[in-house]
Short mmCIF file of C-alpha atoms in Angstrom, two decimals:
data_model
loop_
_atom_site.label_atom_id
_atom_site.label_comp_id
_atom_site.label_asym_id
_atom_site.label_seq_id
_atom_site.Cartn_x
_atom_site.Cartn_y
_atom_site.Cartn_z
CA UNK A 1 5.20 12.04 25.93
CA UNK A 2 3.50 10.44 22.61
CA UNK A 3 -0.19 12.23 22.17
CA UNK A 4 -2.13 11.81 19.11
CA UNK A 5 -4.85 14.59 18.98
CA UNK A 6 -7.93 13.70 16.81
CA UNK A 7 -9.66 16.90 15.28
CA UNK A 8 -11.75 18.01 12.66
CA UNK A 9 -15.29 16.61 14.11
CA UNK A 10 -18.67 18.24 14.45
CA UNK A 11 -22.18 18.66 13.28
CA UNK A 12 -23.06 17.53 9.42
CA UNK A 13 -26.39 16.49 7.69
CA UNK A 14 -26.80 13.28 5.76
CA UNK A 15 -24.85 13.15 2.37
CA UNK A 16 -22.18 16.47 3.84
CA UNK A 17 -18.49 15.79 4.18
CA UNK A 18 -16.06 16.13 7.66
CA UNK A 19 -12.10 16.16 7.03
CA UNK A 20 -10.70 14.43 10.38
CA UNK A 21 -6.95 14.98 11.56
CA UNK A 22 -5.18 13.01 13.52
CA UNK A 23 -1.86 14.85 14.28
CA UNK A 24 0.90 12.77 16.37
CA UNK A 25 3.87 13.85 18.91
CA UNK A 26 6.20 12.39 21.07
CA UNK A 27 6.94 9.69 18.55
CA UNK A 28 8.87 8.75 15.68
CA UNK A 29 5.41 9.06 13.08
CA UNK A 30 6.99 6.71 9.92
CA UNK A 31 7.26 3.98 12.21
CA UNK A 32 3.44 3.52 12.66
CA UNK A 33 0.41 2.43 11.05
CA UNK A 34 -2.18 5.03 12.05
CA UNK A 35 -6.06 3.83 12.12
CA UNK A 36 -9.18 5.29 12.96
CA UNK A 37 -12.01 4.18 15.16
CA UNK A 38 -15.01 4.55 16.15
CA UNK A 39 -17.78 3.68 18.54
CA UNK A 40 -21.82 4.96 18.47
CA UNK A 41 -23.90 4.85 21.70
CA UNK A 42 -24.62 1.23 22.36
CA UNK A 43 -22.27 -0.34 20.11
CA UNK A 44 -19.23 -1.78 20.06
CA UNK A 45 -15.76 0.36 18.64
CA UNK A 46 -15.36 -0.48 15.24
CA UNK A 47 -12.16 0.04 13.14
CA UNK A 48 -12.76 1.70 10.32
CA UNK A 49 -9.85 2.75 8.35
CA UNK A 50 -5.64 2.31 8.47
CA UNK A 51 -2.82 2.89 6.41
CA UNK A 52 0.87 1.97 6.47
CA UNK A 53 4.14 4.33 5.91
CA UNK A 54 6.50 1.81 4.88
CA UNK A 55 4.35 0.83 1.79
CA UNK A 56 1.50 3.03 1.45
CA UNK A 57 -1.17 0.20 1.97
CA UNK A 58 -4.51 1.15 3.53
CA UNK A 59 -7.42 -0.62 5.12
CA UNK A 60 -10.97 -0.02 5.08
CA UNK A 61 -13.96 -0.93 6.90
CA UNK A 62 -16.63 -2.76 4.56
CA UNK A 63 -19.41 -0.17 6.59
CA UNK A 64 -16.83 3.29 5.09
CA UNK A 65 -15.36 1.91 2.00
CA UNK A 66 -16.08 4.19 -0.95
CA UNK A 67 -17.30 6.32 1.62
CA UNK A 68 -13.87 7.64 3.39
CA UNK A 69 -10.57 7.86 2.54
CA UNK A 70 -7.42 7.89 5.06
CA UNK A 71 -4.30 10.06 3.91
CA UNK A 72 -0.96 10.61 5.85
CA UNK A 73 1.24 13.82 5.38
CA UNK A 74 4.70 12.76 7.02
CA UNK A 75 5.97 15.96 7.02
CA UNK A 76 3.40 17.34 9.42
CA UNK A 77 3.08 14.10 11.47
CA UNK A 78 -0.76 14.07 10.56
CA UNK A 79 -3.13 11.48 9.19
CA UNK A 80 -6.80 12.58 8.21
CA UNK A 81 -9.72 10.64 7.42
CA UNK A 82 -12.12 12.24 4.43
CA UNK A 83 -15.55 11.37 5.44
CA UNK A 84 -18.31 11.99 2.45
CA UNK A 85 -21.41 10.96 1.69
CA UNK A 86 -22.29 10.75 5.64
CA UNK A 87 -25.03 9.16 7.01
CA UNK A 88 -26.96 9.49 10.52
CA UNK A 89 -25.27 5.71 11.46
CA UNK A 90 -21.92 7.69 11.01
CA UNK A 91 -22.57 9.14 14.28
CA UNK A 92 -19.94 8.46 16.84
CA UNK A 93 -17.23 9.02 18.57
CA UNK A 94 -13.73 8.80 16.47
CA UNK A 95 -10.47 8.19 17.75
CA UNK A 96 -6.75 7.55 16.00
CA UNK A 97 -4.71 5.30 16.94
CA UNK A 98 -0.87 4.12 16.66
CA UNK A 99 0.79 0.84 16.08
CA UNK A 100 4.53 0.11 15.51
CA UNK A 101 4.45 -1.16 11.89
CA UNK A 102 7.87 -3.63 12.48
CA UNK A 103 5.95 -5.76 14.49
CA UNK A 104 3.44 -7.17 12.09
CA UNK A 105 3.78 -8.97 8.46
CA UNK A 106 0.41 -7.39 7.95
CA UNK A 107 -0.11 -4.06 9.72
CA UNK A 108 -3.15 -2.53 8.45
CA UNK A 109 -4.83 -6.06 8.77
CA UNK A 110 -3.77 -6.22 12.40
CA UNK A 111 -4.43 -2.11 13.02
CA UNK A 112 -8.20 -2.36 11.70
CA UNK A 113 -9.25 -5.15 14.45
CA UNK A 114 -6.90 -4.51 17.15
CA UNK A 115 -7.88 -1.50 18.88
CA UNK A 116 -6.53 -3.05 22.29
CA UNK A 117 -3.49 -4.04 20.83
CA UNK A 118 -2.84 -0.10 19.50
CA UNK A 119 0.39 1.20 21.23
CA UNK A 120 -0.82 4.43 21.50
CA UNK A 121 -4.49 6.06 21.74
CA UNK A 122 -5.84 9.50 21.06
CA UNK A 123 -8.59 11.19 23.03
CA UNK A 124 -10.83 11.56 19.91
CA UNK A 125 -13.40 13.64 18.37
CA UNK A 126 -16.76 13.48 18.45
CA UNK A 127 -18.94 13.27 14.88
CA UNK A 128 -23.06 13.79 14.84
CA UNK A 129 -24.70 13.34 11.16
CA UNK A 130 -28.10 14.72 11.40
CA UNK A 131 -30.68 13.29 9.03
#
């Protein structure tokens, strides 16, 4: 059974840091480009940040970039998302997701706009920035 277990959320003022993991089982991890999403109360999920194994590459949301940086440790099957600088609109629920890197000339492209196209989903973690 494949589960990918987002952790690492909570409570944060405006301008603190979060460290989110996204640790995966049940799957063969440095075949997959791992994102992260999220979606706020009355908006719509919004990818926000992937990165490859094969080659490293990494993808970032225009509304995160600068902001957050997505890492992958191999050995421990995780992937974690630094969050600084975080703002009240950063609130929302985050997720991580997999998707089979073979299948795509451009991977992280696909991964940050596909979130119905992931092959697997996590149950996510929930983020609140207080201003």
């Amino acid at each position: 059974e494949v589960q990918l277990q987002a952790s690492g959320g909570g409570l944060v003022q405006a301008g603190g840091s979060l460290r989110l993991s996204c640790a995966a089982s049940g799957v063969t991890f440095d075949d997959y480009v791992i994102g992260w999403f999220r979606q706020a109360p009355g908006k719509a999920r919004e990818g926000l940040s992937c990165i490859s194994n094969s080659d490293g590459n990494t993808a970032y949301a225009d509304s995160v970039k600068g902001r957050f940086t997505i890492s992958r440790d191999n050995a421990k099957n995780t992937v974690y998302l630094q969050m600084n600088s975080l703002k009240p609109e950063d609130t929302a629920h985050y997720w991580c997701a997999a998707l089979e890197e073979a299948r795509y000339g451009d991977p992280v492209r696909v991964c940050l706009v596909n979130w119905y196209g992931m092959d697997y989903r996590g149950e996510g973690t929930q983020v609140t920035v207080s201003s």
